[in-house]
Amino acid sequence: MYAEINMATEALRAENPDSIEALSREAESLKARLSEEKAKLNDLDYCVIGQRLESLQNFNIKPRRTLKGHQGKVLCMDWSSDKRHIVSSSQDGKMLIWDAFTTNKEHAITMPTTWVMACSYGPSGNVVACGGLDNKCTLYPLSMEEDPATKKKAVATHTSYLSCCSFTSSDHQILTGSGDSTCALWDVENAQLIQSFHGHAGDVMSIDLSPTETGNIFVSGGCDKVAMVWDMRTGDCVQVFDGHESDINSVKFYPSGDAFATGSDDATCRLFDLRADREVNCYKKDSIIFGCNAVDFSVSGRVLFGGYNDYTVNVWDALKGTRITILYCHDNRVSCLGVSPDGTSLCTGSWDYTLRVWA
């Protein structure tokens, strides 16, 4: 297919060398003009505005619980809407449901493969989804009376590993991202594909849905170093953001839905604004040389947490762009993290087989 397109392009170029070159020049000229117009709107640097704010004082967060039970690297975690339960998935092929208050394991679900790379709680708190090297996303209804595995249901299938999944505003639809470079929206009841999203040139590593009331857009980040914003209704990519120099491992919307943060293997986190259509902040230090695997905001949006390969969590002032503190929390890389829905706790997961709850 591509060979035919290339042949047709070469034939067209041979027939109309001048027109092809003219169109290329015009395209470059339009790109330059767009960049100039965007630069005119960039009247004040985000960090300069942030300096007017008072620094965050007495930022005190400590480890309160350690969740032990996985026999392999923890790869993903998600909070339940009840602000108490956590689902985690691991390289050991297990998905565990935890009570974060008591550290008890309420469910242990064994998957058909190892490397369960994605897990997510449904908005109701009564269902979880997970997947990984099996290329599938499987749902498990949660009940204290029955083993969740007896009611499991495969709702999504990709042509490569499942890297991430997230329910929409209800338990009836789920969004997935995959190593096959696509994202997809699925109907849970019928296990049918509703919409597919093509555009990434590498593995999709992370997705996040907009927290706005309409909730019709989501952002994805991948190994092609770009973040893409999609319209779920049409399947169209509506914005593309570049700037990272390596894989994007994590994307997370700002609480207002007007911006999102990314964490990358290039050892930086960045903040991209949808309205300004550009990067507005970069969180980095010369001393940070290890990649960032996971990002999340505090409920207010003032604080950005980043989990890194050097076993730490860097805590950033999202507005000033400065580091507030470092959490020395694990004995191996921090692979995932998430702030609880009420903003009172932070959970971190690591390749050291444990999760920790901070408050």
Short mmCIF file of C-alpha atoms in Angstrom, two decimals:
data_model
loop_
_atom_site.label_atom_id
_atom_site.label_comp_id
_atom_site.label_asym_id
_atom_site.label_seq_id
_atom_site.Cartn_x
_atom_site.Cartn_y
_atom_site.Cartn_z
CA MET A 1 0.00 0.00 0.00
CA TYR A 2 2.69 2.47 1.09
CA ALA A 3 4.86 1.45 -1.86
CA GLU A 4 1.99 2.24 -4.23
CA ILE A 5 1.45 5.65 -2.59
CA ASN A 6 5.16 6.43 -2.83
CA MET A 7 5.21 5.38 -6.50
CA ALA A 8 2.20 7.59 -7.23
CA THR A 9 3.85 10.50 -5.41
CA GLU A 10 7.09 10.04 -7.33
CA ALA A 11 5.16 9.85 -10.62
CA LEU A 12 3.30 13.06 -9.77
CA ARG A 13 6.57 14.76 -8.84
CA ALA A 14 8.09 13.68 -12.16
CA GLU A 15 5.13 15.09 -14.08
CA ASN A 16 4.77 18.30 -12.07
CA PRO A 17 8.09 19.01 -10.34
CA ASP A 18 7.39 22.72 -10.08
CA SER A 19 3.88 22.39 -8.61
CA ILE A 20 4.99 19.86 -5.95
CA GLU A 21 7.89 22.05 -4.86
CA ALA A 22 5.61 25.11 -4.84
CA LEU A 23 3.10 23.32 -2.62
CA SER A 24 5.87 22.21 -0.25
CA ARG A 25 7.15 25.78 -0.01
CA GLU A 26 3.62 27.06 0.61
CA ALA A 27 3.09 24.50 3.38
CA GLU A 28 6.34 25.52 5.08
CA SER A 29 5.39 29.19 4.73
CA LEU A 30 2.00 28.56 6.37
CA LYS A 31 3.69 26.64 9.21
CA ALA A 32 6.05 29.57 9.79
CA ARG A 33 3.15 32.04 9.81
CA LEU A 34 1.24 29.91 12.32
CA SER A 35 4.30 29.79 14.58
CA GLU A 36 4.64 33.59 14.34
CA GLU A 37 0.99 34.16 15.23
CA LYS A 38 1.25 31.80 18.22
CA ALA A 39 4.42 33.57 19.35
CA LYS A 40 2.58 36.92 19.34
CA LEU A 41 0.04 35.53 21.81
CA ASN A 42 2.83 34.26 24.05
CA ASP A 43 3.07 37.58 25.86
CA LEU A 44 4.09 36.43 29.35
CA ASP A 45 5.93 33.38 30.63
CA TYR A 46 3.96 31.06 32.92
CA CYS A 47 6.79 30.85 35.45
CA VAL A 48 6.98 34.67 35.61
CA ILE A 49 3.31 34.83 36.59
CA GLY A 50 3.90 32.03 39.09
CA GLN A 51 6.61 34.01 40.89
CA ARG A 52 3.92 36.45 42.06
CA LEU A 53 2.36 33.67 44.13
CA GLU A 54 3.45 32.77 47.62
CA SER A 55 5.47 29.58 47.97
CA LEU A 56 3.77 26.55 49.46
CA GLN A 57 4.72 26.33 53.13
CA ASN A 58 4.90 23.34 55.48
CA PHE A 59 4.27 20.72 52.83
CA ASN A 60 4.12 17.66 55.06
CA ILE A 61 3.34 14.24 53.62
CA LYS A 62 4.39 10.92 55.15
CA PRO A 63 4.00 7.22 54.34
CA ARG A 64 1.01 5.90 56.33
CA ARG A 65 0.45 2.41 54.88
CA THR A 66 2.49 -0.18 52.97
CA LEU A 67 0.55 -2.64 50.82
CA LYS A 68 2.43 -5.95 50.48
CA GLY A 69 1.14 -8.91 48.50
CA HIS A 70 2.38 -8.80 44.93
CA GLN A 71 5.09 -11.26 43.91
CA GLY A 72 6.31 -9.12 41.02
CA LYS A 73 6.76 -5.54 39.88
CA VAL A 74 3.71 -3.34 40.48
CA LEU A 75 2.82 -1.84 37.09
CA CYS A 76 -0.46 0.06 37.57
CA MET A 77 -2.90 1.26 40.25
CA ASP A 78 -6.17 3.13 40.48
CA TRP A 79 -8.33 4.51 43.29
CA SER A 80 -11.99 3.61 43.73
CA SER A 81 -14.55 6.42 43.84
CA ASP A 82 -15.19 5.47 47.51
CA LYS A 83 -11.72 6.99 48.30
CA ARG A 84 -10.82 3.87 50.26
CA HIS A 85 -10.16 0.97 47.90
CA ILE A 86 -7.28 0.58 45.46
CA VAL A 87 -6.80 -1.81 42.55
CA SER A 88 -3.27 -2.74 41.52
CA SER A 89 -1.83 -4.95 38.81
CA SER A 90 1.56 -6.54 38.53
CA GLN A 91 4.15 -8.44 36.55
CA ASP A 92 3.15 -11.49 38.63
CA GLY A 93 -0.09 -11.84 36.63
CA LYS A 94 -2.26 -10.79 39.57
CA MET A 95 -4.74 -7.98 40.12
CA LEU A 96 -5.35 -7.16 43.80
CA ILE A 97 -8.12 -5.12 45.42
CA TRP A 98 -6.95 -3.41 48.61
CA ASP A 99 -8.59 -1.67 51.52
CA ALA A 100 -6.15 1.23 51.89
CA PHE A 101 -7.30 1.92 55.48
CA THR A 102 -6.64 -1.58 56.85
CA THR A 103 -4.14 -2.82 54.16
CA ASN A 104 -6.32 -5.95 53.76
CA LYS A 105 -6.55 -7.62 50.36
CA GLU A 106 -10.26 -8.08 49.53
CA HIS A 107 -9.82 -9.79 46.16
CA ALA A 108 -6.94 -11.50 44.35
CA ILE A 109 -7.58 -12.14 40.66
CA THR A 110 -5.18 -14.22 38.56
CA MET A 111 -4.83 -13.24 34.92
CA PRO A 112 -3.98 -15.61 32.04
CA THR A 113 -0.66 -13.84 31.42
CA THR A 114 2.05 -12.03 33.35
CA TRP A 115 2.70 -8.28 32.96
CA VAL A 116 -0.78 -6.97 33.75
CA MET A 117 0.08 -3.44 32.62
CA ALA A 118 -3.31 -1.73 32.94
CA CYS A 119 -6.05 -1.65 35.57
CA SER A 120 -8.93 0.69 36.29
CA TYR A 121 -11.88 1.05 38.66
CA GLY A 122 -15.33 1.70 37.22
CA PRO A 123 -17.03 4.94 38.40
CA SER A 124 -19.55 2.90 40.43
CA GLY A 125 -16.77 1.18 42.36
CA ASN A 126 -18.42 -2.18 41.62
CA VAL A 127 -16.28 -3.26 38.67
CA VAL A 128 -12.59 -3.29 37.70
CA ALA A 129 -10.92 -3.74 34.33
CA CYS A 130 -7.41 -4.89 33.49
CA GLY A 131 -5.20 -6.23 30.72
CA GLY A 132 -1.65 -6.50 29.45
CA LEU A 133 0.28 -8.96 27.32
CA ASP A 134 -2.94 -10.86 26.54
CA ASN A 135 -3.91 -7.92 24.24
CA LYS A 136 -7.34 -7.86 25.92
CA CYS A 137 -9.21 -5.71 28.40
CA THR A 138 -11.22 -7.87 30.79
CA LEU A 139 -13.90 -6.72 33.25
CA TYR A 140 -14.48 -8.22 36.69
CA PRO A 141 -17.63 -7.38 38.72
CA LEU A 142 -16.75 -7.06 42.42
CA SER A 143 -18.84 -8.89 44.99
CA MET A 144 -18.02 -10.18 48.47
CA GLU A 145 -20.29 -13.19 47.83
CA GLU A 146 -18.72 -14.43 44.60
CA ASP A 147 -15.28 -14.84 43.11
CA PRO A 148 -14.94 -12.02 40.51
CA ALA A 149 -13.22 -14.45 38.10
CA THR A 150 -16.47 -16.40 37.64
CA LYS A 151 -18.18 -13.36 36.09
CA LYS A 152 -15.25 -12.02 34.05
CA LYS A 153 -15.93 -10.60 30.61
CA ALA A 154 -13.51 -9.67 27.82
CA VAL A 155 -14.71 -6.39 26.32
CA ALA A 156 -11.79 -5.18 24.18
CA THR A 157 -9.14 -6.75 21.95
CA HIS A 158 -6.10 -5.08 20.38
CA THR A 159 -3.42 -6.45 18.05
CA SER A 160 -0.69 -5.73 20.61
CA TYR A 161 -0.39 -5.42 24.39
CA LEU A 162 -2.87 -3.34 26.39
CA SER A 163 -0.93 -0.48 28.00
CA CYS A 164 -3.73 1.51 29.66
CA CYS A 165 -7.48 1.57 30.20
CA SER A 166 -9.96 3.98 31.72
CA PHE A 167 -13.73 3.97 32.14
CA THR A 168 -15.66 6.97 30.85
CA SER A 169 -18.29 8.65 33.05
CA SER A 170 -20.11 5.32 33.55
CA ASP A 171 -19.38 1.59 33.79
CA HIS A 172 -20.89 1.12 30.31
CA GLN A 173 -17.98 2.39 28.20
CA ILE A 174 -14.23 1.95 28.49
CA LEU A 175 -11.32 3.57 26.70
CA THR A 176 -8.17 1.56 25.96
CA GLY A 177 -4.66 2.30 24.69
CA SER A 178 -2.32 -0.24 23.16
CA GLY A 179 1.11 -1.07 21.81
CA ASP A 180 -0.55 -1.28 18.39
CA SER A 181 -0.42 2.58 18.31
CA THR A 182 -4.18 3.00 18.65
CA CYS A 183 -6.74 3.97 21.27
CA ALA A 184 -10.28 2.62 21.21
CA LEU A 185 -13.65 3.24 22.85
CA TRP A 186 -15.70 0.13 23.63
CA ASP A 187 -19.26 -0.65 24.63
CA VAL A 188 -18.99 -2.85 27.74
CA GLU A 189 -22.37 -4.57 27.50
CA ASN A 190 -21.93 -5.81 23.94
CA ALA A 191 -18.11 -5.88 23.87
CA GLN A 192 -18.35 -3.83 20.66
CA LEU A 193 -15.95 -1.22 19.29
CA ILE A 194 -17.60 2.22 19.25
CA GLN A 195 -14.74 4.35 17.96
CA SER A 196 -11.06 3.84 17.15
CA PHE A 197 -8.39 6.54 17.27
CA HIS A 198 -5.48 6.33 14.81
CA GLY A 199 -2.63 8.84 14.69
CA HIS A 200 0.23 7.83 16.96
CA ALA A 201 3.40 6.64 15.26
CA GLY A 202 4.42 4.50 18.25
CA ASP A 203 3.04 2.54 21.19
CA VAL A 204 0.35 4.39 23.17
CA MET A 205 1.50 4.37 26.80
CA SER A 206 -1.09 6.44 28.68
CA ILE A 207 -4.55 7.98 28.34
CA ASP A 208 -6.63 10.32 30.48
CA LEU A 209 -10.19 11.58 30.07
CA SER A 210 -11.06 15.24 30.46
CA PRO A 211 -12.62 15.98 33.87
CA THR A 212 -14.98 18.57 32.36
CA GLU A 213 -18.75 18.00 32.50
CA THR A 214 -19.09 17.27 28.79
CA GLY A 215 -16.15 14.84 28.98
CA ASN A 216 -15.93 14.34 25.23
CA ILE A 217 -12.16 14.63 24.89
CA PHE A 218 -9.22 12.62 26.11
CA VAL A 219 -5.45 12.90 25.83
CA SER A 220 -2.98 10.15 24.93
CA GLY A 221 0.80 9.97 25.10
CA GLY A 222 3.15 7.46 23.54
CA CYS A 223 6.53 6.32 22.32
CA ASP A 224 6.39 8.77 19.38
CA LYS A 225 7.16 11.57 21.91
CA VAL A 226 3.88 13.40 21.26
CA ALA A 227 0.64 13.90 23.18
CA MET A 228 -2.58 13.94 21.19
CA VAL A 229 -6.00 15.29 22.18
CA TRP A 230 -8.95 13.41 20.71
CA ASP A 231 -12.68 13.99 20.24
CA MET A 232 -14.40 10.80 21.37
CA ARG A 233 -17.51 11.52 19.30
CA THR A 234 -15.78 11.75 15.93
CA GLY A 235 -12.52 9.85 16.45
CA ASP A 236 -10.58 12.91 15.25
CA CYS A 237 -7.33 14.16 16.72
CA VAL A 238 -8.04 17.82 17.51
CA GLN A 239 -4.63 18.89 18.90
CA VAL A 240 -1.05 17.60 18.85
CA PHE A 241 1.60 18.64 21.37
CA ASP A 242 5.30 17.93 20.97
CA GLY A 243 8.41 19.00 22.86
CA HIS A 244 9.50 15.86 24.66
CA GLU A 245 12.74 14.24 23.55
CA SER A 246 11.79 10.68 24.47
CA ASP A 247 8.78 8.42 25.16
CA ILE A 248 5.81 9.91 27.02
CA ASN A 249 4.93 7.44 29.78
CA SER A 250 2.08 9.27 31.51
CA VAL A 251 -0.54 11.94 30.79
CA LYS A 252 -2.90 13.57 33.29
CA PHE A 253 -5.45 16.37 32.90
CA TYR A 254 -5.28 19.45 35.11
CA PRO A 255 -8.38 19.48 37.40
CA SER A 256 -10.00 22.29 35.37
CA GLY A 257 -9.64 20.31 32.13
CA ASP A 258 -7.89 23.25 30.39
CA ALA A 259 -4.41 21.72 30.48
CA PHE A 260 -2.61 18.42 31.02
CA ALA A 261 0.73 17.21 32.35
CA THR A 262 3.06 14.64 30.84
CA GLY A 263 5.89 12.55 32.26
CA SER A 264 8.63 11.29 29.97
CA ASP A 265 11.78 9.19 29.70
CA ASP A 266 13.61 12.46 28.93
CA ALA A 267 13.56 13.14 32.72
CA THR A 268 11.08 16.02 32.44
CA CYS A 269 7.41 16.63 33.19
CA ARG A 270 5.64 19.25 31.10
CA LEU A 271 2.39 21.21 31.24
CA PHE A 272 0.50 21.81 28.00
CA ASP A 273 -2.40 24.29 27.77
CA LEU A 274 -5.26 23.44 25.39
CA ARG A 275 -6.36 27.06 25.00
CA ALA A 276 -2.86 28.41 24.33
CA ASP A 277 -2.15 25.34 22.15
CA ARG A 278 1.38 25.11 23.52
CA GLU A 279 3.69 23.98 26.30
CA VAL A 280 3.46 26.42 29.21
CA ASN A 281 5.74 24.85 31.82
CA CYS A 282 8.56 22.33 32.08
CA TYR A 283 9.47 20.66 35.36
CA LYS A 284 13.12 19.64 35.35
CA LYS A 285 16.44 19.98 37.18
CA ASP A 286 19.98 19.23 36.03
CA SER A 287 20.26 16.75 38.90
CA ILE A 288 17.27 14.74 37.62
CA ILE A 289 18.57 12.36 34.96
CA PHE A 290 16.10 9.49 35.27
CA GLY A 291 12.83 9.11 33.40
CA CYS A 292 9.40 9.91 34.82
CA ASN A 293 6.87 7.06 34.70
CA ALA A 294 3.75 8.58 36.26
CA VAL A 295 2.21 11.99 36.99
CA ASP A 296 -0.85 13.24 38.88
CA PHE A 297 -2.16 16.53 40.27
CA SER A 298 -3.42 17.46 43.70
CA VAL A 299 -7.17 18.22 43.72
CA SER A 300 -6.46 21.97 43.59
CA GLY A 301 -3.99 21.58 40.71
CA ARG A 302 -1.28 23.48 42.58
CA VAL A 303 0.90 20.40 43.17
CA LEU A 304 2.19 17.95 40.57
CA PHE A 305 3.54 14.56 41.68
CA GLY A 306 5.97 12.70 39.43
CA GLY A 307 7.21 9.14 39.97
CA TYR A 308 10.73 8.49 38.65
CA ASN A 309 13.12 5.65 37.83
CA ASP A 310 15.51 6.72 40.62
CA TYR A 311 13.02 5.34 43.21
CA THR A 312 11.72 8.81 44.18
CA VAL A 313 8.65 10.99 43.78
CA ASN A 314 9.43 14.60 42.92
CA VAL A 315 6.78 17.03 44.15
CA TRP A 316 6.48 20.14 41.96
CA ASP A 317 4.75 23.48 42.36
CA ALA A 318 2.70 23.26 39.15
CA LEU A 319 2.41 27.05 38.80
CA LYS A 320 5.91 28.18 39.78
CA GLY A 321 7.65 25.25 38.10
CA THR A 322 9.87 24.68 41.15
CA ARG A 323 10.38 21.50 43.15
CA ILE A 324 8.77 21.55 46.59
CA THR A 325 10.24 18.35 48.00
CA ILE A 326 11.38 14.80 47.21
CA LEU A 327 9.70 11.67 48.59
CA TYR A 328 12.16 8.82 49.10
CA CYS A 329 9.61 6.11 49.01
CA HIS A 330 10.66 2.83 47.39
CA ASP A 331 13.55 0.43 46.77
CA ASN A 332 13.06 0.36 43.01
CA ARG A 333 11.55 2.53 40.31
CA VAL A 334 8.20 4.21 40.96
CA SER A 335 6.03 2.82 38.17
CA CYS A 336 2.64 4.35 38.99
CA LEU A 337 0.96 6.82 41.33
CA GLY A 338 -2.41 8.41 41.92
CA VAL A 339 -4.05 10.99 44.17
CA SER A 340 -7.24 9.81 45.91
CA PRO A 341 -10.52 11.35 44.66
CA ASP A 342 -10.86 13.51 47.80
CA GLY A 343 -7.24 14.67 47.56
CA THR A 344 -6.26 13.49 51.04
CA SER A 345 -3.92 10.66 50.04
CA LEU A 346 -1.32 9.68 47.46
CA CYS A 347 -0.67 6.07 46.47
CA THR A 348 2.60 5.03 44.82
CA GLY A 349 3.40 1.67 43.22
CA SER A 350 6.87 0.35 42.53
CA TRP A 351 9.00 -2.36 40.99
CA ASP A 352 9.92 -3.25 44.61
CA TYR A 353 6.62 -5.24 44.65
CA THR A 354 4.87 -2.84 47.07
CA LEU A 355 2.46 0.09 47.09
CA ARG A 356 2.57 2.87 49.65
CA VAL A 357 -0.17 5.24 50.78
CA TRP A 358 0.91 8.77 51.77
CA ALA A 359 -1.01 11.45 53.62
#
